[in-house]
Amino acid sequence: MNANGNPNTDSADDFEDVVSRHFDGGCSDCVTSRDAYWHELEIGNRSVIELLELEVKEYELAVTYHRNALQRLTNPIAVANAAQALEDTRVKLADAQARLARRRS
């Protein structure tokens, strides 16, 4: 598998390994090797999307946490630190949302 979670098919042997693992896994929907290969790609893509969705949810929760913390603070240094943490988390959230949108398209 490559970094995206998709099967690596740099050679015919890799393709055959992916296909045989797929059929050994018990898939009865695929008829040809090509079907099995594309089904593996779909499964890999789906798991990456699920991880990205989870990451987005975690950043959304973190933004809410930092926003709430910022409202409760009175110390100027703590306010500045919380504001920076909120901004950093918003940037990470936007990045995660963009990666998720690219993967879905």
Coordinates of C-alpha atoms in Angstrom, one line a residue:
M1 CA 0.0 0.0 0.0
N2 CA 1.2 3.5 -0.7
A3 CA 0.9 6.6 1.6
N4 CA -2.7 7.2 0.5
G5 CA -3.8 3.7 1.6
N6 CA -4.1 2.5 -2.0
P7 CA -2.5 -0.6 -3.3
N8 CA 0.9 0.0 -4.9
T9 CA 0.9 -1.3 -8.5
D10 CA 4.4 -0.5 -9.7
S11 CA 4.8 -4.0 -11.1
A12 CA 2.7 -6.9 -12.3
D13 CA 3.7 -8.8 -9.2
D14 CA 2.2 -6.1 -7.0
F15 CA -1.0 -6.1 -9.0
E16 CA -1.3 -9.8 -8.7
D17 CA -0.7 -9.6 -4.9
V18 CA -3.4 -7.0 -4.5
V19 CA -5.8 -9.0 -6.6
S20 CA -5.1 -12.3 -4.8
R21 CA -5.4 -10.6 -1.4
H22 CA -8.7 -9.2 -2.4
F23 CA -10.1 -12.6 -3.6
D24 CA -8.6 -14.3 -0.5
G25 CA -10.5 -11.8 1.6
G26 CA -13.7 -13.4 0.4
C27 CA -15.1 -10.8 -2.1
S28 CA -17.8 -12.4 -4.2
D29 CA -18.8 -9.2 -6.0
C30 CA -15.7 -9.1 -8.3
V31 CA -15.5 -11.3 -11.4
T32 CA -12.3 -10.1 -13.0
S33 CA -8.9 -9.1 -11.7
R34 CA -9.6 -5.6 -12.8
D35 CA -12.8 -5.6 -10.8
A36 CA -10.9 -6.7 -7.7
Y37 CA -8.1 -4.1 -8.2
W38 CA -10.6 -1.2 -8.5
H39 CA -12.6 -2.5 -5.6
E40 CA -9.4 -2.4 -3.5
L41 CA -8.8 1.2 -4.6
E42 CA -12.3 2.1 -3.5
I43 CA -11.9 0.4 -0.1
G44 CA -8.6 2.2 0.4
N45 CA -10.1 5.6 -0.6
R46 CA -13.1 5.1 1.7
S47 CA -10.9 4.4 4.7
V48 CA -8.8 7.5 4.0
I49 CA -12.0 9.6 3.8
E50 CA -13.2 8.2 7.1
L51 CA -9.9 9.2 8.8
L52 CA -10.1 12.7 7.3
E53 CA -13.7 13.1 8.5
L54 CA -12.6 12.1 12.0
E55 CA -9.7 14.6 11.8
V56 CA -12.1 17.4 10.8
K57 CA -14.5 16.5 13.7
E58 CA -11.6 16.6 16.1
Y59 CA -10.4 20.0 14.9
E60 CA -14.0 21.3 15.1
L61 CA -14.2 20.2 18.7
A62 CA -10.8 21.8 19.4
V63 CA -12.0 25.1 17.9
T64 CA -15.1 25.1 20.1
Y65 CA -12.9 24.3 23.1
H66 CA -10.5 27.1 22.4
R67 CA -13.3 29.6 21.7
N68 CA -15.0 28.7 25.0
A69 CA -11.7 29.0 26.9
L70 CA -11.0 32.4 25.4
Q71 CA -14.3 33.6 26.7
R72 CA -13.5 32.6 30.3
L73 CA -10.0 34.0 30.5
T74 CA -9.1 37.4 32.0
N75 CA -5.3 37.3 32.2
P76 CA -4.0 39.2 29.1
I77 CA -1.2 36.6 28.5
A78 CA -3.6 33.7 28.8
V79 CA -6.0 35.5 26.5
A80 CA -3.2 36.0 23.9
N81 CA -2.1 32.3 24.2
A82 CA -5.7 31.1 23.8
A83 CA -6.3 33.4 20.8
Q84 CA -3.2 32.0 19.1
A85 CA -4.2 28.4 19.9
L86 CA -7.7 29.2 18.4
E87 CA -6.2 30.7 15.3
D88 CA -3.7 27.8 14.9
T89 CA -6.5 25.2 15.3
R90 CA -8.7 27.1 12.7
V91 CA -5.9 26.9 10.2
K92 CA -5.5 23.1 10.9
L93 CA -9.2 22.7 10.5
A94 CA -9.3 24.5 7.2
D95 CA -6.4 22.4 5.9
A96 CA -8.1 19.1 7.0
Q97 CA -11.4 20.3 5.4
A98 CA -9.5 21.1 2.1
R99 CA -7.8 17.6 2.1
L100 CA -11.2 15.9 2.7
A101 CA -12.8 17.9 -0.1
R102 CA -10.0 17.0 -2.5
R103 CA -10.3 13.3 -1.5
R104 CA -14.1 13.3 -2.0
S105 CA -13.9 14.8 -5.5

